[in-house]
Amino acid sequence: MAAEQPLWTPTQDQIDAAPLTAFTKAAGVKAGVAFSSYSQLHAWSVEDREGFWSLVWDFCGIVGDKGDKLLVDGDKMPGASFFPDATLNFAGNLLKKTGSGDAIVFRGEDKVERRLSWNELHALTSRLQQLFLSLKVKKGDRIAAMMPNMPETVAAMLAAASIGAVWSSCSPDFGEQGVLDRFGQIEPVVFIAPDGYWYNGKAIEVADKIAAVAAKLGTLHKILIVDYLGTSSDVAGTIDKAVALEEALSPFADKPVAFEPLPFSHPLYILFSSGTTGIPKCIVHSA
């Protein structure tokens, strides 16, 4: 049998220019050892966890204050605490880049195509942040979104993270009970949903589902309806506490986004298990 051939092998020039190569060199300087293989780098990463993760922070250019302590109770699992004194903001790190280059390219089947530059993403995030603050959303509050993967979803997540609110989302094709099984556990103050979505070339309306879900989420201050099918104002007009997102954003002009410094372990997302063996279980991620 012929020897198996790899599908692709990098050239030496590609290896030399790879970020991992640069990181390996930086790790060697920090450790005082010239690592000649990935296995050596890995061995150092688990032997000197504080040194490794401190280097990751610096090498990746994390925006924030690393703090003096890097690891507490490192041998406890669970119980280990990385960067217990650090403060940072997840959204602030994702929005380091500016300019006219593409930040998001969105295609909704063959019906919708949109591009947002980095500057446009900053602007939308800024206006959403101002909207959330006007709705009295504060650090630790939950914002729930039953949304497609579209630009407004990304910007709303970034706006939530910028002020320390906790983001949670699911797909708009979930059934009413599937949405409630998740969001009913987390007491959201804002619910974001589309006027509908495209599936296999067909427009799928979700107004009745939004109304049914919202009626059972007793902690909601506001429901924001995002335009995808062109009917957001009509949908919002049929649901208590609802407003079309564009209307809600109209009072707010673009200005620099303010990023709240938050502890390393501050909740960022609430995700969920599949729910195949009972009610979906909350899974909390930090920055």
PDB file of C-alpha atoms in Angstrom:
ATOM      1  CA  MET A   1       0.000   0.000   0.000  1.00  0.00           C
ATOM      2  CA  ALA A   2       1.301   3.428  -0.928  1.00  0.00           C
ATOM      3  CA  ALA A   3       2.120   5.732   1.940  1.00  0.00           C
ATOM      4  CA  GLU A   4      -0.665   8.180   2.746  1.00  0.00           C
ATOM      5  CA  GLN A   5       0.026  11.631   1.380  1.00  0.00           C
ATOM      6  CA  PRO A   6      -1.049  14.731   3.294  1.00  0.00           C
ATOM      7  CA  LEU A   7      -3.660  16.809   1.499  1.00  0.00           C
ATOM      8  CA  TRP A   8      -1.613  19.953   2.054  1.00  0.00           C
ATOM      9  CA  THR A   9       1.772  20.876   3.460  1.00  0.00           C
ATOM     10  CA  PRO A  10       2.812  24.482   4.131  1.00  0.00           C
ATOM     11  CA  THR A  11       5.886  25.855   2.446  1.00  0.00           C
ATOM     12  CA  GLN A  12       8.801  26.944   4.568  1.00  0.00           C
ATOM     13  CA  ASP A  13       7.957  30.568   3.804  1.00  0.00           C
ATOM     14  CA  GLN A  14       4.410  30.001   5.084  1.00  0.00           C
ATOM     15  CA  ILE A  15       5.745  28.341   8.224  1.00  0.00           C
ATOM     16  CA  ASP A  16       8.171  31.195   8.839  1.00  0.00           C
ATOM     17  CA  ALA A  17       5.367  33.769   8.480  1.00  0.00           C
ATOM     18  CA  ALA A  18       2.823  31.885  10.610  1.00  0.00           C
ATOM     19  CA  PRO A  19       1.638  33.492  13.875  1.00  0.00           C
ATOM     20  CA  LEU A  20       2.334  30.199  15.678  1.00  0.00           C
ATOM     21  CA  THR A  21       5.978  30.453  14.644  1.00  0.00           C
ATOM     22  CA  ALA A  22       6.187  33.976  16.036  1.00  0.00           C
ATOM     23  CA  PHE A  23       4.472  32.854  19.235  1.00  0.00           C
ATOM     24  CA  THR A  24       6.853  29.910  19.614  1.00  0.00           C
ATOM     25  CA  LYS A  25       9.817  32.268  19.345  1.00  0.00           C
ATOM     26  CA  ALA A  26       8.290  34.616  21.925  1.00  0.00           C
ATOM     27  CA  ALA A  27       7.640  31.664  24.232  1.00  0.00           C
ATOM     28  CA  GLY A  28      11.244  30.577  23.884  1.00  0.00           C
ATOM     29  CA  VAL A  29      12.445  34.019  24.913  1.00  0.00           C
ATOM     30  CA  LYS A  30      10.119  34.013  27.938  1.00  0.00           C
ATOM     31  CA  ALA A  31      11.109  30.475  28.979  1.00  0.00           C
ATOM     32  CA  GLY A  32      14.798  30.892  28.186  1.00  0.00           C
ATOM     33  CA  VAL A  33      14.646  27.853  25.906  1.00  0.00           C
ATOM     34  CA  ALA A  34      14.696  27.553  22.117  1.00  0.00           C
ATOM     35  CA  PHE A  35      11.678  25.355  21.375  1.00  0.00           C
ATOM     36  CA  SER A  36      12.338  23.152  18.360  1.00  0.00           C
ATOM     37  CA  SER A  37       8.958  21.391  18.231  1.00  0.00           C
ATOM     38  CA  TYR A  38       5.317  21.913  19.025  1.00  0.00           C
ATOM     39  CA  SER A  39       5.484  19.176  21.680  1.00  0.00           C
ATOM     40  CA  GLN A  40       8.134  21.170  23.543  1.00  0.00           C
ATOM     41  CA  LEU A  41       5.964  24.291  23.389  1.00  0.00           C
ATOM     42  CA  HIS A  42       2.988  22.319  24.677  1.00  0.00           C
ATOM     43  CA  ALA A  43       5.007  20.837  27.523  1.00  0.00           C
ATOM     44  CA  TRP A  44       6.048  24.323  28.631  1.00  0.00           C
ATOM     45  CA  SER A  45       2.447  25.574  28.397  1.00  0.00           C
ATOM     46  CA  VAL A  46       1.286  23.061  31.019  1.00  0.00           C
ATOM     47  CA  GLU A  47       4.389  23.260  33.199  1.00  0.00           C
ATOM     48  CA  ASP A  48       4.368  27.075  33.420  1.00  0.00           C
ATOM     49  CA  ARG A  49       0.699  27.927  33.111  1.00  0.00           C
ATOM     50  CA  GLU A  50       1.095  31.440  34.468  1.00  0.00           C
ATOM     51  CA  GLY A  51       3.905  32.205  32.031  1.00  0.00           C
ATOM     52  CA  PHE A  52       2.060  30.689  29.083  1.00  0.00           C
ATOM     53  CA  TRP A  53      -1.240  32.500  29.611  1.00  0.00           C
ATOM     54  CA  SER A  54       0.488  35.773  30.426  1.00  0.00           C
ATOM     55  CA  LEU A  55       2.290  35.488  27.099  1.00  0.00           C
ATOM     56  CA  VAL A  56      -0.976  34.691  25.281  1.00  0.00           C
ATOM     57  CA  TRP A  57      -2.489  37.881  26.726  1.00  0.00           C
ATOM     58  CA  ASP A  58       0.481  39.978  25.610  1.00  0.00           C
ATOM     59  CA  PHE A  59       1.009  38.301  22.231  1.00  0.00           C
ATOM     60  CA  CYS A  60      -2.661  38.642  21.268  1.00  0.00           C
ATOM     61  CA  GLY A  61      -2.699  42.287  22.287  1.00  0.00           C
ATOM     62  CA  ILE A  62      -5.605  41.923  24.708  1.00  0.00           C
ATOM     63  CA  VAL A  63      -6.976  45.346  25.625  1.00  0.00           C
ATOM     64  CA  GLY A  64      -7.380  45.523  29.385  1.00  0.00           C
ATOM     65  CA  ASP A  65      -5.534  45.358  32.688  1.00  0.00           C
ATOM     66  CA  LYS A  66      -3.967  41.933  33.227  1.00  0.00           C
ATOM     67  CA  GLY A  67      -3.562  42.463  36.977  1.00  0.00           C
ATOM     68  CA  ASP A  68      -0.835  41.092  39.218  1.00  0.00           C
ATOM     69  CA  LYS A  69      -2.212  37.613  39.896  1.00  0.00           C
ATOM     70  CA  LEU A  70      -2.330  35.306  36.884  1.00  0.00           C
ATOM     71  CA  LEU A  71      -3.556  32.020  38.369  1.00  0.00           C
ATOM     72  CA  VAL A  72      -5.022  31.108  41.760  1.00  0.00           C
ATOM     73  CA  ASP A  73      -5.650  27.521  42.887  1.00  0.00           C
ATOM     74  CA  GLY A  74      -4.303  26.269  39.585  1.00  0.00           C
ATOM     75  CA  ASP A  75      -4.440  22.612  40.624  1.00  0.00           C
ATOM     76  CA  LYS A  76      -8.129  22.712  41.533  1.00  0.00           C
ATOM     77  CA  MET A  77     -10.659  21.522  38.988  1.00  0.00           C
ATOM     78  CA  PRO A  78     -13.155  22.998  39.360  1.00  0.00           C
ATOM     79  CA  GLY A  79     -11.855  25.965  41.290  1.00  0.00           C
ATOM     80  CA  ALA A  80      -8.858  27.257  39.331  1.00  0.00           C
ATOM     81  CA  SER A  81      -9.093  31.002  38.713  1.00  0.00           C
ATOM     82  CA  PHE A  82      -7.213  32.626  35.825  1.00  0.00           C
ATOM     83  CA  PHE A  83      -6.497  36.375  35.854  1.00  0.00           C
ATOM     84  CA  PRO A  84      -8.534  37.019  39.038  1.00  0.00           C
ATOM     85  CA  ASP A  85      -7.475  40.696  39.150  1.00  0.00           C
ATOM     86  CA  ALA A  86      -7.859  41.396  35.426  1.00  0.00           C
ATOM     87  CA  THR A  87     -10.372  43.757  33.855  1.00  0.00           C
ATOM     88  CA  LEU A  88     -11.272  43.879  30.171  1.00  0.00           C
ATOM     89  CA  ASN A  89     -14.204  44.180  27.816  1.00  0.00           C
ATOM     90  CA  PHE A  90     -14.927  41.512  25.221  1.00  0.00           C
ATOM     91  CA  ALA A  91     -16.602  43.928  22.803  1.00  0.00           C
ATOM     92  CA  GLY A  92     -13.768  46.411  23.149  1.00  0.00           C
ATOM     93  CA  ASN A  93     -11.329  43.763  22.016  1.00  0.00           C
ATOM     94  CA  LEU A  94     -13.451  42.688  19.052  1.00  0.00           C
ATOM     95  CA  LEU A  95     -13.897  46.296  17.965  1.00  0.00           C
ATOM     96  CA  LYS A  96     -10.237  47.310  18.071  1.00  0.00           C
ATOM     97  CA  LYS A  97     -10.243  47.553  14.299  1.00  0.00           C
ATOM     98  CA  THR A  98     -11.724  50.506  12.399  1.00  0.00           C
ATOM     99  CA  GLY A  99     -11.871  51.563   8.768  1.00  0.00           C
ATOM    100  CA  SER A 100     -13.782  50.957   5.563  1.00  0.00           C
ATOM    101  CA  GLY A 101     -12.880  47.282   5.131  1.00  0.00           C
ATOM    102  CA  ASP A 102     -15.544  44.597   5.487  1.00  0.00           C
ATOM    103  CA  ALA A 103     -16.347  43.588   9.055  1.00  0.00           C
ATOM    104  CA  ILE A 104     -19.487  41.596   8.159  1.00  0.00           C
ATOM    105  CA  VAL A 105     -20.674  40.148   4.851  1.00  0.00           C
ATOM    106  CA  PHE A 106     -24.239  38.879   5.192  1.00  0.00           C
ATOM    107  CA  ARG A 107     -26.244  36.840   2.722  1.00  0.00           C
ATOM    108  CA  GLY A 108     -29.788  35.811   3.572  1.00  0.00           C
ATOM    109  CA  GLU A 109     -30.190  32.997   1.070  1.00  0.00           C
ATOM    110  CA  ASP A 110     -30.543  34.738  -2.319  1.00  0.00           C
ATOM    111  CA  LYS A 111     -32.895  37.409  -0.981  1.00  0.00           C
ATOM    112  CA  VAL A 112     -30.686  39.774   0.996  1.00  0.00           C
ATOM    113  CA  GLU A 113     -27.037  40.761   0.744  1.00  0.00           C
ATOM    114  CA  ARG A 114     -25.443  43.367   2.992  1.00  0.00           C
ATOM    115  CA  ARG A 115     -21.953  44.456   3.952  1.00  0.00           C
ATOM    116  CA  LEU A 116     -20.926  46.389   7.034  1.00  0.00           C
ATOM    117  CA  SER A 117     -17.538  48.042   7.281  1.00  0.00           C
ATOM    118  CA  TRP A 118     -15.727  48.236  10.596  1.00  0.00           C
ATOM    119  CA  ASN A 119     -16.789  51.865  10.924  1.00  0.00           C
ATOM    120  CA  GLU A 120     -20.415  50.963  10.199  1.00  0.00           C
ATOM    121  CA  LEU A 121     -20.287  48.142  12.754  1.00  0.00           C
ATOM    122  CA  HIS A 122     -18.924  50.592  15.333  1.00  0.00           C
ATOM    123  CA  ALA A 123     -21.750  53.013  14.507  1.00  0.00           C
ATOM    124  CA  LEU A 124     -24.500  50.393  14.795  1.00  0.00           C
ATOM    125  CA  THR A 125     -23.027  49.045  18.029  1.00  0.00           C
ATOM    126  CA  SER A 126     -22.884  52.586  19.422  1.00  0.00           C
ATOM    127  CA  ARG A 127     -26.530  53.284  18.647  1.00  0.00           C
ATOM    128  CA  LEU A 128     -27.614  49.942  20.105  1.00  0.00           C
ATOM    129  CA  GLN A 129     -25.577  50.597  23.246  1.00  0.00           C
ATOM    130  CA  GLN A 130     -27.314  53.954  23.668  1.00  0.00           C
ATOM    131  CA  LEU A 131     -30.692  52.290  23.114  1.00  0.00           C
ATOM    132  CA  PHE A 132     -29.999  49.612  25.737  1.00  0.00           C
ATOM    133  CA  LEU A 133     -28.888  52.226  28.259  1.00  0.00           C
ATOM    134  CA  SER A 134     -32.048  54.254  27.575  1.00  0.00           C
ATOM    135  CA  LEU A 135     -34.014  51.097  28.420  1.00  0.00           C
ATOM    136  CA  LYS A 136     -32.187  50.982  31.789  1.00  0.00           C
ATOM    137  CA  VAL A 137     -30.219  47.870  30.865  1.00  0.00           C
ATOM    138  CA  LYS A 138     -27.357  47.526  33.316  1.00  0.00           C
ATOM    139  CA  LYS A 139     -24.413  45.277  34.023  1.00  0.00           C
ATOM    140  CA  GLY A 140     -25.581  41.712  34.647  1.00  0.00           C
ATOM    141  CA  ASP A 141     -29.001  42.114  32.988  1.00  0.00           C
ATOM    142  CA  ARG A 142     -29.875  39.547  30.333  1.00  0.00           C
ATOM    143  CA  ILE A 143     -30.682  40.370  26.715  1.00  0.00           C
ATOM    144  CA  ALA A 144     -32.284  37.515  24.770  1.00  0.00           C
ATOM    145  CA  ALA A 145     -32.372  37.293  20.985  1.00  0.00           C
ATOM    146  CA  MET A 146     -34.344  34.904  18.786  1.00  0.00           C
ATOM    147  CA  MET A 147     -32.458  35.966  15.700  1.00  0.00           C
ATOM    148  CA  PRO A 148     -30.873  34.833  12.423  1.00  0.00           C
ATOM    149  CA  ASN A 149     -27.127  35.301  11.994  1.00  0.00           C
ATOM    150  CA  MET A 150     -27.374  38.826  10.584  1.00  0.00           C
ATOM    151  CA  PRO A 151     -25.517  42.110  11.198  1.00  0.00           C
ATOM    152  CA  GLU A 152     -27.969  43.419  13.799  1.00  0.00           C
ATOM    153  CA  THR A 153     -27.467  40.247  15.832  1.00  0.00           C
ATOM    154  CA  VAL A 154     -23.709  40.723  15.953  1.00  0.00           C
ATOM    155  CA  ALA A 155     -23.988  44.416  16.797  1.00  0.00           C
ATOM    156  CA  ALA A 156     -26.569  43.786  19.526  1.00  0.00           C
ATOM    157  CA  MET A 157     -24.292  41.192  21.126  1.00  0.00           C
ATOM    158  CA  LEU A 158     -21.394  43.650  21.033  1.00  0.00           C
ATOM    159  CA  ALA A 159     -23.555  46.418  22.495  1.00  0.00           C
ATOM    160  CA  ALA A 160     -24.710  44.125  25.292  1.00  0.00           C
ATOM    161  CA  ALA A 161     -21.140  43.076  26.064  1.00  0.00           C
ATOM    162  CA  SER A 162     -19.935  46.678  25.993  1.00  0.00           C
ATOM    163  CA  ILE A 163     -22.029  47.523  29.071  1.00  0.00           C
ATOM    164  CA  GLY A 164     -21.677  44.171  30.821  1.00  0.00           C
ATOM    165  CA  ALA A 165     -25.130  42.835  29.984  1.00  0.00           C
ATOM    166  CA  VAL A 166     -25.316  39.084  29.404  1.00  0.00           C
ATOM    167  CA  TRP A 167     -26.240  37.879  25.913  1.00  0.00           C
ATOM    168  CA  SER A 168     -28.238  34.785  25.040  1.00  0.00           C
ATOM    169  CA  SER A 169     -29.643  33.756  21.681  1.00  0.00           C
ATOM    170  CA  CYS A 170     -31.394  31.053  19.717  1.00  0.00           C
ATOM    171  CA  SER A 171     -32.521  30.552  16.141  1.00  0.00           C
ATOM    172  CA  PRO A 172     -35.888  31.941  14.983  1.00  0.00           C
ATOM    173  CA  ASP A 173     -36.836  28.501  13.685  1.00  0.00           C
ATOM    174  CA  PHE A 174     -37.123  27.172  17.257  1.00  0.00           C
ATOM    175  CA  GLY A 175     -40.640  26.375  18.376  1.00  0.00           C
ATOM    176  CA  GLU A 176     -42.358  28.502  21.003  1.00  0.00           C
ATOM    177  CA  GLN A 177     -41.683  26.031  23.812  1.00  0.00           C
ATOM    178  CA  GLY A 178     -38.064  25.572  22.779  1.00  0.00           C
ATOM    179  CA  VAL A 179     -37.525  29.320  23.095  1.00  0.00           C
ATOM    180  CA  LEU A 180     -39.316  29.500  26.449  1.00  0.00           C
ATOM    181  CA  ASP A 181     -37.416  26.501  27.821  1.00  0.00           C
ATOM    182  CA  ARG A 182     -34.255  28.561  27.347  1.00  0.00           C
ATOM    183  CA  PHE A 183     -35.139  32.208  27.859  1.00  0.00           C
ATOM    184  CA  GLY A 184     -37.673  31.432  30.580  1.00  0.00           C
ATOM    185  CA  GLN A 185     -34.769  30.471  32.843  1.00  0.00           C
ATOM    186  CA  ILE A 186     -32.758  33.684  32.523  1.00  0.00           C
ATOM    187  CA  GLU A 187     -35.296  36.512  33.071  1.00  0.00           C
ATOM    188  CA  PRO A 188     -34.332  38.770  30.135  1.00  0.00           C
ATOM    189  CA  VAL A 189     -35.165  42.474  30.201  1.00  0.00           C
ATOM    190  CA  VAL A 190     -34.946  42.937  26.417  1.00  0.00           C
ATOM    191  CA  PHE A 191     -36.108  40.488  23.735  1.00  0.00           C
ATOM    192  CA  ILE A 192     -34.883  40.900  20.153  1.00  0.00           C
ATOM    193  CA  ALA A 193     -36.564  39.107  17.256  1.00  0.00           C
ATOM    194  CA  PRO A 194     -36.923  39.465  13.463  1.00  0.00           C
ATOM    195  CA  ASP A 195     -40.102  40.170  11.561  1.00  0.00           C
ATOM    196  CA  GLY A 196     -39.456  36.780   9.944  1.00  0.00           C
ATOM    197  CA  TYR A 197     -36.768  34.933   8.042  1.00  0.00           C
ATOM    198  CA  TRP A 198     -36.073  33.234   4.738  1.00  0.00           C
ATOM    199  CA  TYR A 199     -35.939  29.453   4.463  1.00  0.00           C
ATOM    200  CA  ASN A 200     -35.566  27.581   1.185  1.00  0.00           C
ATOM    201  CA  GLY A 201     -36.748  30.629  -0.717  1.00  0.00           C
ATOM    202  CA  LYS A 202     -39.858  31.142   1.394  1.00  0.00           C
ATOM    203  CA  ALA A 203     -40.613  33.980   3.799  1.00  0.00           C
ATOM    204  CA  ILE A 204     -41.378  32.543   7.238  1.00  0.00           C
ATOM    205  CA  GLU A 205     -43.388  34.854   9.488  1.00  0.00           C
ATOM    206  CA  VAL A 206     -42.871  34.665  13.264  1.00  0.00           C
ATOM    207  CA  ALA A 207     -45.127  37.412  14.670  1.00  0.00           C
ATOM    208  CA  ASP A 208     -47.435  34.962  16.454  1.00  0.00           C
ATOM    209  CA  LYS A 209     -44.468  33.158  18.010  1.00  0.00           C
ATOM    210  CA  ILE A 210     -42.898  36.416  19.194  1.00  0.00           C
ATOM    211  CA  ALA A 211     -46.163  37.463  20.831  1.00  0.00           C
ATOM    212  CA  ALA A 212     -46.625  34.086  22.516  1.00  0.00           C
ATOM    213  CA  VAL A 213     -43.063  33.991  23.844  1.00  0.00           C
ATOM    214  CA  ALA A 214     -43.090  37.604  25.011  1.00  0.00           C
ATOM    215  CA  ALA A 215     -46.357  37.112  26.868  1.00  0.00           C
ATOM    216  CA  LYS A 216     -44.661  34.490  29.053  1.00  0.00           C
ATOM    217  CA  LEU A 217     -41.448  36.431  29.720  1.00  0.00           C
ATOM    218  CA  GLY A 218     -42.659  38.620  32.552  1.00  0.00           C
ATOM    219  CA  THR A 219     -39.382  40.499  33.068  1.00  0.00           C
ATOM    220  CA  LEU A 220     -39.308  42.186  29.645  1.00  0.00           C
ATOM    221  CA  HIS A 221     -39.022  45.964  29.397  1.00  0.00           C
ATOM    222  CA  LYS A 222     -38.988  46.091  25.594  1.00  0.00           C
ATOM    223  CA  ILE A 223     -39.229  43.911  22.485  1.00  0.00           C
ATOM    224  CA  LEU A 224     -37.177  45.017  19.480  1.00  0.00           C
ATOM    225  CA  ILE A 225     -38.292  43.823  16.038  1.00  0.00           C
ATOM    226  CA  VAL A 226     -35.498  43.697  13.443  1.00  0.00           C
ATOM    227  CA  ASP A 227     -36.373  44.214   9.797  1.00  0.00           C
ATOM    228  CA  TYR A 228     -35.561  41.233   7.544  1.00  0.00           C
ATOM    229  CA  LEU A 229     -38.720  40.709   5.492  1.00  0.00           C
ATOM    230  CA  GLY A 230     -39.630  44.404   5.338  1.00  0.00           C
ATOM    231  CA  THR A 231     -42.514  44.174   7.821  1.00  0.00           C
ATOM    232  CA  SER A 232     -40.912  45.088  11.167  1.00  0.00           C
ATOM    233  CA  SER A 233     -43.167  48.095  11.816  1.00  0.00           C
ATOM    234  CA  ASP A 234     -46.299  46.078  11.061  1.00  0.00           C
ATOM    235  CA  VAL A 235     -45.178  43.214  13.305  1.00  0.00           C
ATOM    236  CA  ALA A 236     -44.227  45.554  16.152  1.00  0.00           C
ATOM    237  CA  GLY A 237     -47.646  47.183  15.967  1.00  0.00           C
ATOM    238  CA  THR A 238     -49.331  43.892  16.867  1.00  0.00           C
ATOM    239  CA  ILE A 239     -47.268  43.087  19.985  1.00  0.00           C
ATOM    240  CA  ASP A 240     -47.355  44.772  23.388  1.00  0.00           C
ATOM    241  CA  LYS A 241     -44.072  46.501  24.384  1.00  0.00           C
ATOM    242  CA  ALA A 242     -42.688  46.000  20.859  1.00  0.00           C
ATOM    243  CA  VAL A 243     -41.067  48.565  18.586  1.00  0.00           C
ATOM    244  CA  ALA A 244     -39.313  48.281  15.239  1.00  0.00           C
ATOM    245  CA  LEU A 245     -35.573  48.470  15.797  1.00  0.00           C
ATOM    246  CA  GLU A 246     -35.041  51.256  13.259  1.00  0.00           C
ATOM    247  CA  GLU A 247     -37.659  53.377  15.008  1.00  0.00           C
ATOM    248  CA  ALA A 248     -36.101  52.669  18.410  1.00  0.00           C
ATOM    249  CA  LEU A 249     -32.658  53.654  17.110  1.00  0.00           C
ATOM    250  CA  SER A 250     -33.788  56.874  15.432  1.00  0.00           C
ATOM    251  CA  PRO A 251     -33.038  59.209  18.392  1.00  0.00           C
ATOM    252  CA  PHE A 252     -29.436  58.034  18.671  1.00  0.00           C
ATOM    253  CA  ALA A 253     -26.514  59.297  16.609  1.00  0.00           C
ATOM    254  CA  ASP A 254     -23.218  57.509  16.197  1.00  0.00           C
ATOM    255  CA  LYS A 255     -20.598  58.305  18.837  1.00  0.00           C
ATOM    256  CA  PRO A 256     -17.619  56.392  20.272  1.00  0.00           C
ATOM    257  CA  VAL A 257     -18.643  53.197  22.051  1.00  0.00           C
ATOM    258  CA  ALA A 258     -17.913  53.221  25.789  1.00  0.00           C
ATOM    259  CA  PHE A 259     -16.544  49.877  26.977  1.00  0.00           C
ATOM    260  CA  GLU A 260     -17.155  49.004  30.632  1.00  0.00           C
ATOM    261  CA  PRO A 261     -14.078  47.368  32.249  1.00  0.00           C
ATOM    262  CA  LEU A 262     -15.261  44.028  33.641  1.00  0.00           C
ATOM    263  CA  PRO A 263     -13.732  41.179  35.650  1.00  0.00           C
ATOM    264  CA  PHE A 264     -12.225  38.328  33.648  1.00  0.00           C
ATOM    265  CA  SER A 265     -14.932  35.979  34.974  1.00  0.00           C
ATOM    266  CA  HIS A 266     -17.883  38.331  34.348  1.00  0.00           C
ATOM    267  CA  PRO A 267     -20.651  36.486  32.436  1.00  0.00           C
ATOM    268  CA  LEU A 268     -20.685  37.185  28.704  1.00  0.00           C
ATOM    269  CA  TYR A 269     -22.970  34.598  27.081  1.00  0.00           C
ATOM    270  CA  ILE A 270     -25.541  32.121  28.309  1.00  0.00           C
ATOM    271  CA  LEU A 271     -25.636  29.140  25.975  1.00  0.00           C
ATOM    272  CA  PHE A 272     -27.714  26.018  26.450  1.00  0.00           C
ATOM    273  CA  SER A 273     -27.425  22.268  26.227  1.00  0.00           C
ATOM    274  CA  SER A 274     -29.534  20.514  23.602  1.00  0.00           C
ATOM    275  CA  GLY A 275     -32.478  19.742  25.845  1.00  0.00           C
ATOM    276  CA  THR A 276     -32.682  16.136  24.678  1.00  0.00           C
ATOM    277  CA  THR A 277     -32.700  14.798  28.261  1.00  0.00           C
ATOM    278  CA  GLY A 278     -34.858  17.463  29.885  1.00  0.00           C
ATOM    279  CA  ILE A 279     -35.013  21.238  30.090  1.00  0.00           C
ATOM    280  CA  PRO A 280     -31.931  22.787  28.398  1.00  0.00           C
ATOM    281  CA  LYS A 281     -29.189  23.522  30.906  1.00  0.00           C
ATOM    282  CA  CYS A 282     -27.566  26.962  31.042  1.00  0.00           C
ATOM    283  CA  ILE A 283     -23.877  27.137  30.119  1.00  0.00           C
ATOM    284  CA  VAL A 284     -22.249  30.446  31.077  1.00  0.00           C
ATOM    285  CA  HIS A 285     -19.188  31.745  29.212  1.00  0.00           C
ATOM    286  CA  SER A 286     -17.069  34.651  30.391  1.00  0.00           C
ATOM    287  CA  ALA A 287     -14.853  36.931  28.330  1.00  0.00           C
TER     288      ALA A 287
END
